[in-house]
Short mmCIF file of C-alpha atoms and ligand atoms in Angstrom, two decimals:
data_model
loop_
_atom_site.label_atom_id
_atom_site.label_comp_id
_atom_site.label_asym_id
_atom_site.label_seq_id
_atom_site.Cartn_x
_atom_site.Cartn_y
_atom_site.Cartn_z
CA MET Y 1 -15.50 23.04 230.78
CA ARG Y 2 -15.84 19.38 229.71
CA SER Y 3 -12.69 17.26 229.51
CA ASP Y 4 -11.81 15.25 226.36
CA PRO Y 5 -12.74 11.55 227.01
CA SER Y 6 -9.70 10.37 224.97
CA LEU Y 7 -7.39 12.05 227.49
CA VAL Y 8 -8.75 10.06 230.41
CA THR Y 9 -5.81 8.06 231.81
CA VAL Y 10 -6.36 4.42 232.70
CA PRO Y 11 -4.66 3.46 235.95
CA GLN Y 12 -1.48 1.40 235.38
CA GLU Y 13 -2.77 -1.58 237.37
CA GLU Y 14 -5.89 -1.69 235.19
CA GLN Y 15 -3.78 -1.64 231.97
CA GLN Y 16 -1.68 -4.55 233.20
CA ARG Y 17 -4.81 -6.52 234.06
CA ARG Y 18 -6.04 -6.19 230.43
CA VAL Y 19 -2.81 -7.53 228.82
CA ARG Y 20 -2.23 -11.29 228.79
CA ARG Y 21 1.50 -11.61 228.37
CA LYS Y 22 3.51 -14.73 227.69
CA GLU Y 23 6.13 -15.16 230.35
CA ILE Y 24 9.80 -15.60 229.39
CA ASN Y 25 11.31 -18.55 231.17
CA ARG Y 26 15.09 -18.56 231.04
CA GLN Y 27 15.49 -21.11 233.79
CA GLN Y 28 14.12 -24.11 231.88
CA LEU Y 29 16.17 -26.92 230.28
CA LEU Y 30 15.10 -28.27 226.89
CA LEU Y 31 16.13 -31.41 225.07
CA ARG Y 32 15.18 -31.15 221.39
CA PRO Y 33 15.67 -33.81 218.71
CA VAL Y 34 17.63 -32.50 215.69
CA GLU Y 35 17.20 -34.10 212.29
CA VAL Y 36 20.47 -32.99 210.69
CA GLU Y 37 19.31 -33.68 207.15
CA LYS Y 38 16.45 -31.20 207.63
CA LEU Y 39 18.61 -28.39 208.98
CA VAL Y 40 18.73 -26.88 205.49
CA ASP Y 41 16.08 -27.07 202.80
CA LEU Y 42 16.57 -28.88 199.50
CA GLY Y 43 17.30 -25.68 197.56
CA ASP Y 44 20.00 -24.41 199.93
CA PRO Y 45 23.30 -23.59 198.13
CA VAL Y 46 25.22 -25.50 200.80
CA ARG Y 47 23.77 -28.71 199.29
CA ALA Y 48 24.96 -27.63 195.83
CA ILE Y 49 28.50 -27.03 197.16
CA TRP Y 50 28.59 -30.47 198.79
CA GLU Y 51 27.14 -32.10 195.67
CA LEU Y 52 29.83 -30.53 193.49
CA VAL Y 53 32.77 -31.16 195.87
CA GLU Y 54 31.71 -34.81 196.24
CA ARG Y 55 32.01 -35.26 192.46
CA LEU Y 56 35.55 -33.86 192.25
CA ASN Y 57 38.74 -35.83 192.16
CA LEU Y 58 40.50 -34.81 195.38
CA GLU Y 59 43.30 -37.38 195.18
CA SER Y 60 46.00 -34.72 195.61
CA PHE Y 61 44.46 -33.72 198.97
CA TYR Y 62 44.10 -37.32 200.19
CA ALA Y 63 47.63 -38.26 199.05
CA GLU Y 64 49.21 -36.12 201.79
CA ILE Y 65 47.16 -37.60 204.65
CA GLU Y 66 49.22 -39.93 206.85
CA SER Y 67 46.36 -41.28 208.96
CA VAL Y 68 45.26 -44.50 207.19
CA GLU Y 69 43.21 -47.58 208.08
CA GLY Y 70 45.20 -50.33 209.85
CA VAL Y 71 47.77 -47.89 211.27
CA ALA Y 72 47.58 -46.29 214.70
CA GLY Y 73 46.54 -42.64 214.76
CA ARG Y 74 43.49 -40.41 214.96
CA PRO Y 75 41.18 -40.00 211.96
CA VAL Y 76 41.49 -36.64 210.24
CA TRP Y 77 38.82 -34.29 208.92
CA ASP Y 78 37.75 -35.22 205.42
CA PRO Y 79 39.20 -32.74 202.86
CA ARG Y 80 35.76 -32.76 201.17
CA LEU Y 81 34.31 -31.24 204.33
CA LEU Y 82 37.08 -28.66 204.81
CA ILE Y 83 36.88 -27.58 201.16
CA SER Y 84 33.08 -27.28 201.40
CA LEU Y 85 33.32 -25.28 204.62
CA TRP Y 86 35.77 -22.80 203.08
CA ILE Y 87 33.76 -22.49 199.84
CA TYR Y 88 30.52 -21.91 201.73
CA ALA Y 89 32.20 -19.43 204.10
CA TYR Y 90 33.74 -17.41 201.24
CA LYS Y 91 30.39 -17.46 199.46
CA GLU Y 92 28.91 -15.86 202.58
CA GLY Y 93 31.73 -13.29 202.80
CA ILE Y 94 33.52 -14.97 205.71
CA SER Y 95 37.28 -15.38 205.51
CA SER Y 96 38.16 -16.04 209.17
CA ALA Y 97 38.89 -19.60 210.34
CA ARG Y 98 37.83 -18.64 213.90
CA GLU Y 99 34.50 -17.33 212.61
CA ILE Y 100 33.84 -20.58 210.69
CA ALA Y 101 34.64 -22.64 213.81
CA ARG Y 102 32.20 -20.45 215.78
CA LEU Y 103 29.49 -20.82 213.11
CA CYS Y 104 29.88 -24.62 213.22
CA GLU Y 105 28.44 -24.44 216.74
CA TYR Y 106 25.05 -22.98 215.80
CA HIS Y 107 24.57 -22.12 212.10
CA PRO Y 108 22.32 -24.72 210.37
CA ALA Y 109 24.28 -24.77 207.07
CA TYR Y 110 27.64 -25.32 208.79
CA GLN Y 111 26.05 -27.86 211.17
CA TRP Y 112 24.58 -29.72 208.18
CA LEU Y 113 28.00 -29.85 206.52
CA THR Y 114 29.81 -31.07 209.65
CA GLY Y 115 26.99 -33.30 210.91
CA LEU Y 116 26.80 -31.18 214.08
CA ASP Y 117 30.53 -31.52 214.76
CA VAL Y 118 32.77 -28.49 215.35
CA VAL Y 119 35.99 -28.14 213.37
CA ASN Y 120 38.86 -26.53 215.24
CA TYR Y 121 39.98 -23.21 213.73
CA HIS Y 122 43.64 -24.31 213.62
CA THR Y 123 42.62 -27.19 211.33
CA LEU Y 124 40.71 -24.80 209.08
CA ALA Y 125 43.49 -22.18 209.00
CA ASP Y 126 46.21 -24.77 208.24
CA PHE Y 127 44.10 -26.42 205.55
CA ARG Y 128 43.62 -23.12 203.71
CA ILE Y 129 47.37 -22.55 203.22
CA HIS Y 130 48.81 -26.07 203.24
CA TYR Y 131 47.69 -27.51 199.89
CA LYS Y 132 49.00 -25.08 197.24
CA GLU Y 133 49.35 -27.59 194.37
CA ALA Y 134 46.20 -29.48 195.31
CA LEU Y 135 44.26 -26.20 195.33
CA ASP Y 136 45.58 -25.34 191.85
CA ARG Y 137 44.34 -28.76 190.67
CA LEU Y 138 41.00 -28.24 192.39
CA PHE Y 139 40.57 -24.93 190.55
CA ILE Y 140 41.30 -26.70 187.24
CA GLU Y 141 39.01 -29.59 188.20
CA VAL Y 142 36.11 -27.15 188.78
CA LEU Y 143 36.88 -25.43 185.45
CA GLY Y 144 36.59 -28.90 183.87
CA VAL Y 145 33.09 -29.30 185.35
CA LEU Y 146 32.07 -25.82 184.17
CA SER Y 147 33.47 -26.52 180.72
CA HIS Y 148 31.49 -29.76 180.60
CA GLU Y 149 28.37 -27.77 181.47
CA GLY Y 150 29.05 -25.58 178.41
CA LEU Y 151 29.99 -22.49 180.42
CA ILE Y 152 33.50 -22.06 178.98
CA THR Y 153 34.31 -21.57 175.29
CA LEU Y 154 37.48 -19.38 175.33
CA GLU Y 155 36.27 -17.57 172.20
CA ARG Y 156 36.71 -14.34 174.11
CA VAL Y 157 38.35 -13.63 177.47
CA MET Y 158 38.23 -10.29 179.25
CA HIS Y 159 41.21 -9.62 181.46
CA ASP Y 160 41.67 -7.00 184.17
CA GLY Y 161 43.67 -6.27 187.29
CA THR Y 162 42.27 -5.12 190.62
CA LYS Y 163 44.13 -3.84 193.66
CA VAL Y 164 43.34 -5.58 196.95
CA LYS Y 165 44.59 -4.07 200.20
CA ALA Y 166 47.38 -5.97 201.91
CA CYS Y 167 47.14 -6.97 205.55
CA ALA Y 168 49.57 -4.18 206.46
CA SER Y 169 48.89 -0.52 207.14
CA SER Y 170 50.69 2.24 205.29
CA LYS Y 171 52.28 3.18 208.63
CA SER Y 172 54.14 -0.16 208.64
CA PHE Y 173 56.23 1.05 205.65
CA HIS Y 174 59.64 2.36 206.75
CA ARG Y 175 62.91 3.47 205.22
CA LYS Y 176 66.12 1.50 205.65
CA ALA Y 177 67.38 3.35 208.77
CA THR Y 178 64.11 2.82 210.69
CA LEU Y 179 63.92 -0.85 209.69
CA GLU Y 180 67.50 -1.37 210.88
CA ASP Y 181 66.70 0.30 214.23
CA HIS Y 182 63.62 -1.91 214.70
CA LEU Y 183 65.61 -5.01 213.74
CA ARG Y 184 68.35 -4.20 216.26
CA LEU Y 185 65.72 -3.84 219.01
CA ALA Y 186 63.96 -7.07 217.94
CA ARG Y 187 67.27 -8.97 218.01
CA GLU Y 188 67.99 -7.66 221.52
CA GLN Y 189 64.54 -8.81 222.67
CA VAL Y 190 65.05 -12.25 221.12
CA GLN Y 191 68.45 -12.56 222.85
CA HIS Y 192 66.94 -11.75 226.25
CA MET Y 193 63.83 -13.88 225.95
CA GLY Y 194 63.56 -17.09 227.88
CA ASP Y 195 65.45 -15.59 230.79
CA PRO Y 196 64.46 -17.74 233.83
CA GLU Y 197 64.59 -14.64 236.06
CA SER Y 198 61.74 -13.02 234.14
CA GLU Y 199 59.55 -16.09 233.63
CA GLU Y 200 56.50 -15.05 235.57
CA LEU Y 201 54.07 -16.02 232.84
CA SER Y 202 52.66 -19.43 232.09
CA GLN Y 203 54.65 -21.64 229.73
CA ARG Y 204 52.01 -21.33 227.02
CA VAL Y 205 51.96 -17.54 227.11
CA GLU Y 206 55.76 -17.39 227.22
CA LYS Y 207 56.03 -19.69 224.19
CA ALA Y 208 53.56 -17.53 222.25
CA ARG Y 209 55.53 -14.40 223.19
CA GLN Y 210 58.81 -15.97 222.05
CA ARG Y 211 57.28 -17.09 218.76
CA SER Y 212 55.89 -13.61 218.18
CA LEU Y 213 59.32 -12.00 218.80
CA ARG Y 214 61.07 -14.42 216.44
CA GLU Y 215 58.46 -13.79 213.76
CA LYS Y 216 58.88 -10.04 214.19
CA GLN Y 217 62.65 -10.34 213.76
CA GLN Y 218 62.15 -12.51 210.67
CA ARG Y 219 59.69 -10.04 209.14
CA LEU Y 220 62.12 -7.15 209.67
CA GLU Y 221 64.95 -9.12 208.05
CA GLU Y 222 62.64 -9.86 205.10
CA ALA Y 223 61.62 -6.18 204.93
CA LEU Y 224 65.29 -5.15 204.55
CA LYS Y 225 65.72 -7.71 201.74
CA ALA Y 226 62.51 -6.44 200.08
CA LEU Y 227 63.85 -2.89 200.34
CA GLU Y 228 66.94 -3.84 198.33
CA LYS Y 229 64.75 -5.54 195.72
CA ILE Y 230 62.55 -2.44 195.37
CA LYS Y 231 65.67 -0.24 195.07
CA ALA Y 232 67.10 -2.48 192.33
CA SER Y 233 63.82 -2.26 190.39
CA ARG Y 234 63.76 1.55 190.48
CA SER Y 235 64.98 3.55 187.49
CA LYS Y 236 68.29 5.45 187.59
CA GLY Y 237 66.85 8.90 188.11
CA SER Y 238 64.60 8.05 191.10
CA ASP Y 239 65.57 8.75 194.69
CA LYS Y 240 66.39 5.27 195.98
CA GLU Y 241 66.94 6.49 199.55
CA LYS Y 242 63.22 7.27 199.85
CA VAL Y 243 62.24 3.65 199.14
CA ARG Y 244 60.20 2.02 201.95
CA ALA Y 245 59.16 -1.55 202.80
CA SER Y 246 56.56 -2.89 205.21
CA SER Y 247 57.64 -4.42 208.50
CA THR Y 248 54.25 -6.21 208.71
CA ASP Y 249 54.06 -7.70 205.21
CA PRO Y 250 57.42 -7.19 203.46
CA GLU Y 251 56.04 -8.51 200.17
CA ALA Y 252 53.22 -5.94 199.96
CA ARG Y 253 53.82 -2.84 197.85
CA ILE Y 254 52.49 0.72 197.93
CA MET Y 255 50.09 1.05 194.99
CA LEU Y 256 47.65 3.57 193.60
CA GLN Y 257 44.20 2.21 194.42
CA ALA Y 258 40.82 2.59 192.73
CA ASN Y 259 39.80 5.39 195.14
CA GLY Y 260 42.80 7.48 194.01
CA ALA Y 261 44.73 7.00 197.26
CA TYR Y 262 48.05 5.20 197.73
CA GLY Y 263 48.14 2.25 200.10
CA SER Y 264 49.69 -1.18 200.70
CA ALA Y 265 48.24 -3.70 198.25
CA TYR Y 266 48.69 -6.57 195.84
CA ASN Y 267 47.56 -6.50 192.21
CA VAL Y 268 45.13 -9.40 191.53
CA GLN Y 269 44.92 -10.34 187.85
CA ILE Y 270 41.68 -12.00 186.78
CA SER Y 271 40.83 -13.50 183.37
CA THR Y 272 37.09 -13.89 182.79
CA GLU Y 273 35.30 -15.92 180.14
CA GLY Y 274 33.34 -13.54 177.90
CA GLN Y 275 29.92 -15.23 177.94
CA SER Y 276 29.33 -16.83 181.32
CA LYS Y 277 31.72 -14.60 183.35
CA ILE Y 278 33.54 -17.61 184.77
CA ILE Y 279 37.05 -16.88 186.07
CA VAL Y 280 39.44 -18.92 183.92
CA GLY Y 281 42.71 -17.68 185.39
CA VAL Y 282 43.89 -15.84 188.49
CA GLY Y 283 47.28 -14.56 189.53
CA VAL Y 284 48.69 -12.03 191.98
CA THR Y 285 51.55 -9.67 191.30
CA GLN Y 286 53.53 -7.10 193.26
CA ALA Y 287 53.68 -4.83 190.19
CA SER Y 288 51.44 -1.82 190.49
CA ALA Y 289 51.10 -1.39 186.71
CA ASP Y 290 49.28 -3.89 184.49
CA ALA Y 291 51.58 -3.30 181.50
CA ALA Y 292 53.44 -6.64 181.70
CA GLU Y 293 50.58 -8.80 183.03
CA LEU Y 294 48.67 -9.95 179.96
CA GLU Y 295 51.16 -12.50 178.63
CA PRO Y 296 51.42 -14.41 181.96
CA ALA Y 297 47.62 -14.25 182.23
CA VAL Y 298 47.18 -15.90 178.80
CA ASP Y 299 49.73 -18.57 179.82
CA ARG Y 300 47.73 -19.25 183.01
CA VAL Y 301 44.51 -19.71 181.04
CA GLU Y 302 46.30 -22.10 178.69
CA ALA Y 303 47.75 -24.07 181.63
CA ASN Y 304 44.29 -24.29 183.25
CA LEU Y 305 42.27 -25.25 180.18
CA GLY Y 306 44.77 -26.67 177.71
CA GLN Y 307 44.13 -23.99 175.12
CA ARG Y 308 44.67 -20.29 174.61
CA PRO Y 309 41.79 -17.84 174.34
CA LYS Y 310 41.11 -16.81 170.74
CA GLN Y 311 40.62 -13.21 171.70
CA VAL Y 312 41.49 -11.15 174.79
CA VAL Y 313 39.97 -7.80 175.66
CA VAL Y 314 41.81 -5.39 177.95
CA ASP Y 315 41.91 -1.73 178.91
CA GLY Y 316 44.61 0.78 178.00
CA GLY Y 317 46.84 -0.26 180.91
CA PHE Y 318 47.74 -3.48 179.04
CA THR Y 319 48.04 -2.29 175.43
CA ASN Y 320 51.71 -1.62 174.77
CA GLN Y 321 54.32 -2.68 172.24
CA ALA Y 322 55.55 -5.76 174.17
CA THR Y 323 52.00 -7.02 174.78
CA MET Y 324 51.03 -6.52 171.14
CA GLU Y 325 54.08 -8.50 169.99
CA ALA Y 326 53.45 -11.26 172.57
CA MET Y 327 49.78 -11.63 171.58
CA SER Y 328 50.72 -11.63 167.92
CA ALA Y 329 53.29 -14.42 168.55
CA LYS Y 330 50.67 -16.44 170.43
CA GLN Y 331 48.09 -15.80 167.69
CA VAL Y 332 45.70 -14.26 170.19
CA ASP Y 333 43.53 -11.45 168.85
CA LEU Y 334 44.03 -8.40 171.07
CA ILE Y 335 41.21 -5.91 171.55
CA GLY Y 336 41.75 -2.94 173.83
CA SER Y 337 41.57 0.76 174.32
CA LEU Y 338 44.37 2.77 172.80
CA PRO Y 339 47.28 3.45 175.11
CA GLU Y 340 48.02 6.92 176.36
CA ARG Y 341 50.35 8.71 173.95
CA SER Y 342 52.87 10.49 176.12
CA GLY Y 343 54.64 13.64 174.95
CA VAL Y 344 54.70 17.28 175.93
CA THR Y 345 51.12 18.47 176.16
CA PRO Y 346 49.99 22.08 175.58
CA ARG Y 347 49.21 22.24 179.31
CA ARG Y 348 52.78 21.25 180.15
CA LEU Y 349 54.15 23.82 177.66
CA GLU Y 350 51.97 26.45 179.30
CA GLN Y 351 53.35 25.45 182.72
CA LEU Y 352 56.88 25.81 181.34
CA GLY Y 353 56.06 29.34 180.21
CA VAL Y 354 56.31 28.65 176.44
CA SER Y 355 54.28 31.10 174.32
CA PRO Y 356 51.75 29.52 171.90
CA GLU Y 357 53.69 30.97 168.91
CA PHE Y 358 56.53 28.60 169.86
CA TYR Y 359 54.51 25.40 170.32
CA PRO Y 360 55.72 22.37 168.24
CA GLN Y 361 53.52 23.21 165.24
CA ALA Y 362 55.62 26.37 164.73
CA PHE Y 363 58.66 24.19 163.94
CA THR Y 364 59.15 22.70 160.45
CA TYR Y 365 60.29 19.12 159.99
CA ASP Y 366 62.76 18.33 157.18
CA VAL Y 367 62.60 14.67 156.14
CA SER Y 368 65.83 14.81 154.09
CA THR Y 369 67.96 15.84 157.10
CA ASP Y 370 65.72 14.36 159.86
CA SER Y 371 65.78 17.68 161.71
CA TYR Y 372 63.51 20.60 162.62
CA GLN Y 373 63.81 24.29 161.82
CA CYS Y 374 62.69 26.75 164.52
CA PRO Y 375 60.83 30.08 163.93
CA ALA Y 376 64.23 31.84 164.16
CA GLY Y 377 65.59 29.65 161.35
CA LYS Y 378 67.92 27.57 163.55
CA VAL Y 379 68.23 23.78 163.25
CA LEU Y 380 67.18 21.25 165.95
CA LYS Y 381 69.15 18.04 165.32
CA PHE Y 382 68.11 14.50 166.25
CA GLU Y 383 69.35 13.74 169.78
CA GLY Y 384 68.02 10.26 170.64
CA GLU Y 385 64.95 8.03 170.83
CA GLN Y 386 63.03 6.13 173.49
CA GLN Y 387 60.41 3.37 173.25
CA GLN Y 388 57.41 4.08 175.46
CA SER Y 389 54.21 2.07 175.43
CA ALA Y 390 53.51 1.45 171.72
CA SER Y 391 55.21 4.60 170.50
CA LEU Y 392 58.71 5.60 169.63
CA HIS Y 393 59.66 9.04 170.98
CA ARG Y 394 62.34 10.87 168.95
CA ARG Y 395 63.95 13.91 170.54
CA TYR Y 396 65.43 16.89 168.63
CA ARG Y 397 67.42 19.78 170.19
CA ALA Y 398 68.74 23.19 169.20
CA LYS Y 399 72.34 24.24 169.98
CA VAL Y 400 72.75 26.03 173.34
CA ARG Y 401 74.57 28.97 171.77
CA ASP Y 402 71.76 29.47 169.21
CA CYS Y 403 69.11 29.75 171.92
CA LYS Y 404 71.24 31.81 174.32
CA GLY Y 405 71.73 34.49 171.73
CA CYS Y 406 68.15 34.34 170.44
CA GLU Y 407 65.75 37.25 170.92
CA PHE Y 408 62.86 34.78 171.38
CA GLN Y 409 64.42 32.72 174.15
CA GLU Y 410 62.03 34.03 176.84
CA GLN Y 411 58.99 32.96 174.78
CA CYS Y 412 60.49 29.77 173.34
CA CYS Y 413 62.48 28.04 176.13
CA PRO Y 414 62.46 30.21 179.26
CA GLY Y 415 64.79 29.14 182.05
CA THR Y 416 66.40 26.23 180.20
CA LYS Y 417 70.17 25.85 180.32
CA LYS Y 418 70.15 23.53 177.32
CA GLY Y 419 68.82 24.44 173.87
CA ARG Y 420 65.10 24.09 173.02
CA SER Y 421 63.99 20.50 172.46
CA LEU Y 422 61.07 18.85 170.63
CA VAL Y 423 59.69 15.30 170.90
CA ARG Y 424 58.10 13.56 167.93
CA SER Y 425 56.03 10.44 168.66
CA GLU Y 426 55.96 7.74 166.02
CA ALA Y 427 53.63 4.79 166.25
CA THR Y 428 55.26 1.39 165.60
CA PRO Y 429 53.81 -0.84 162.79
CA GLU Y 430 52.03 -2.98 165.44
CA MET Y 431 50.52 0.17 166.92
CA VAL Y 432 49.38 1.41 163.50
CA ALA Y 433 47.69 -1.97 162.82
CA PHE Y 434 46.14 -2.00 166.29
CA GLN Y 435 44.83 1.56 165.85
CA ALA Y 436 43.29 0.63 162.50
CA LYS Y 437 41.61 -2.43 164.01
CA MET Y 438 40.25 -0.47 166.96
CA GLU Y 439 38.65 2.05 164.61
CA THR Y 440 36.35 -0.64 163.14
CA PRO Y 441 32.78 -0.78 164.51
CA GLU Y 442 33.16 -4.53 165.30
CA ALA Y 443 36.21 -3.98 167.52
CA ARG Y 444 34.58 -1.02 169.22
CA ALA Y 445 31.42 -3.04 169.92
CA ILE Y 446 33.50 -5.85 171.47
CA TYR Y 447 35.46 -3.39 173.60
CA LYS Y 448 32.23 -1.89 174.91
CA GLN Y 449 31.43 -5.25 176.54
CA ARG Y 450 34.73 -5.27 178.46
CA ALA Y 451 33.75 -3.37 181.59
CA GLY Y 452 30.52 -5.33 182.10
CA VAL Y 453 32.30 -8.68 181.94
CA ALA Y 454 35.78 -8.02 183.36
CA GLU Y 455 34.55 -5.96 186.27
CA PHE Y 456 31.72 -8.34 187.19
CA PRO Y 457 33.93 -10.84 189.11
CA ASN Y 458 35.94 -7.96 190.63
CA ALA Y 459 32.78 -6.44 192.05
CA TRP Y 460 31.41 -9.83 193.16
CA ILE Y 461 34.52 -10.94 195.05
CA LYS Y 462 34.88 -7.53 196.68
CA ASP Y 463 31.26 -6.71 197.51
CA LYS Y 464 29.70 -10.14 198.09
CA MET Y 465 32.74 -12.08 199.30
CA GLY Y 466 34.40 -9.22 201.12
CA LEU Y 467 37.84 -9.48 199.50
CA ARG Y 468 38.63 -5.80 199.93
CA GLN Y 469 41.60 -6.68 202.13
CA PHE Y 470 43.65 -9.85 202.36
CA ARG Y 471 43.58 -11.71 205.66
CA LEU Y 472 46.88 -13.48 204.92
CA ARG Y 473 50.37 -12.04 204.36
CA GLY Y 474 53.06 -12.71 201.77
CA LEU Y 475 52.75 -13.26 198.01
CA VAL Y 476 52.28 -17.05 198.21
CA LYS Y 477 49.55 -16.86 200.84
CA VAL Y 478 47.64 -13.97 199.23
CA THR Y 479 47.75 -15.92 195.94
CA LEU Y 480 46.20 -18.88 197.77
CA GLU Y 481 43.57 -16.62 199.31
CA SER Y 482 42.74 -15.19 195.86
CA LEU Y 483 42.48 -18.71 194.46
CA TRP Y 484 40.05 -19.79 197.21
CA VAL Y 485 37.88 -16.72 196.58
CA CYS Y 486 37.88 -17.21 192.78
CA LEU Y 487 37.09 -20.91 193.25
CA ALA Y 488 34.14 -19.98 195.47
CA TYR Y 489 33.08 -17.37 192.89
CA ASN Y 490 33.10 -19.96 190.08
CA ILE Y 491 31.07 -22.39 192.18
CA CYS Y 492 28.57 -19.59 192.90
CA GLN Y 493 28.22 -19.06 189.12
CA TRP Y 494 27.71 -22.82 188.63
CA ILE Y 495 24.96 -22.73 191.27
CA ARG Y 496 23.38 -19.66 189.62
CA LEU Y 497 23.60 -20.87 186.03
CA CYS Y 498 23.25 -24.67 186.32
CA TRP Y 499 22.30 -26.05 189.73
CA LYS Y 500 19.42 -23.71 190.60
CA PRO Y 501 17.69 -23.88 187.16
CA ARG Y 502 17.94 -27.71 187.27
CA ARG Y 503 16.55 -27.70 190.81
CA LEU Y 504 13.63 -25.48 189.79
CA ALA Y 505 12.91 -27.71 186.79
CA GLN Y 506 12.65 -30.72 189.13
CA VAL Y 507 10.22 -29.04 191.52
S1 SF4 N 1 65.12 30.03 171.40
FE1 SF4 N 1 66.32 28.57 170.19
S2 SF4 N 1 64.79 27.27 169.27
FE2 SF4 N 1 63.75 29.01 170.09
S3 SF4 N 1 63.44 30.33 168.39
FE3 SF4 N 1 65.36 30.93 169.40
S4 SF4 N 1 66.95 29.78 168.50
FE4 SF4 N 1 65.09 28.86 167.87
#
């Protein structure tokens, strides 16, 4: 039998002789010239960021710097550089000061910005949270540039809220008794720290440990205060003893998130210009619901740009009586989906065991007496009313003795100790007008654009910039973090819509 020539094995030594490999030399030392200007090409977005930041008035950042010419002291990092580093880092989805400091050591874009210098991460971290007012002005300054470029008209603004995870796990939320136990332990640890008998660690490590214990005690004290605030905000009927606050970030709140799960979060409110999708206002709230957030959002846009939007478009979470009145007073045209009309649904009646023959339509309303008559001929008198969303809910109830002695009680109001009740929902005049407007094809067409515009920046800052979870803690700091991200987002849009097309036209 003849063997297959393709199966003939070539001896290993022979194979190695045929291959001419390039040797890897890890022992050599190289000295290479670096032309910093050529580290990034002319179309790199890092150049656009620097170009824009250089044009801005950063007086409010410079005003706080104490190191000046003619006075002893070390020079400080230029705010233009620190702003550009943070904007470029957020653009690339990096929110860690340590990571930026590390990238300054080898990444061409960061090296180009710093001129091959390395910025300490403490400097970067402090800069991000130190200049609250100056950052607000910077955001407005950039909006001014975008407005000058024709990207902002305020004819139509889409507004939406998005939940961003807090830097605190759900497990850090405790009830009052647990928080008090933890606080007692933390206070004991603080009292015993610095004991010379136990000082085996270096001074630096010991100082860090002491600072960490003090911060822990402070956070627990703040958590107990937050707990009282949450209790005070709860309605009368709710179980206030079950209220919990986070020992990691006392200002975070448990909220229902987009994935349907509850978790610690903040509610970031973003107003977006209808045409160019530029963010014209950003705020952060601890309220889980959006119901009361549109009026402050319109005020923020006005403060940023000196004028109110002509029209705002929102989803059903914002459209309620108070918002309609506020927008009407501000002469802002409100477009939105119709709010949920609450009331007892057929499903709920079924759950309560009410037979379909005794659903509300079986009861007759009498306008002259403002009362209902039940299928057994008894009267349900007006009991009280409640304003909910954009509707007024009026409740009517039968007498207990009428229902107790009624042959239909088991089908009509099984198990109730009170008489049968009915709720009639009445739309307010504002709601009627709003409903009529939202039935027009023009309003419907405008509303259809809402998701595409309002959710565009939400998706961008979460997917491209990584703001799915805050890195900082506390309402003030997370607001600053949101502002940095939205500033970086706006600059990205300026690069996309203005800088890049101009660059391509020049080539
Ligand atoms: S149970 Fe009460 S409300 Fe219902 S049919 Fe009888 S009397 Fe009327």
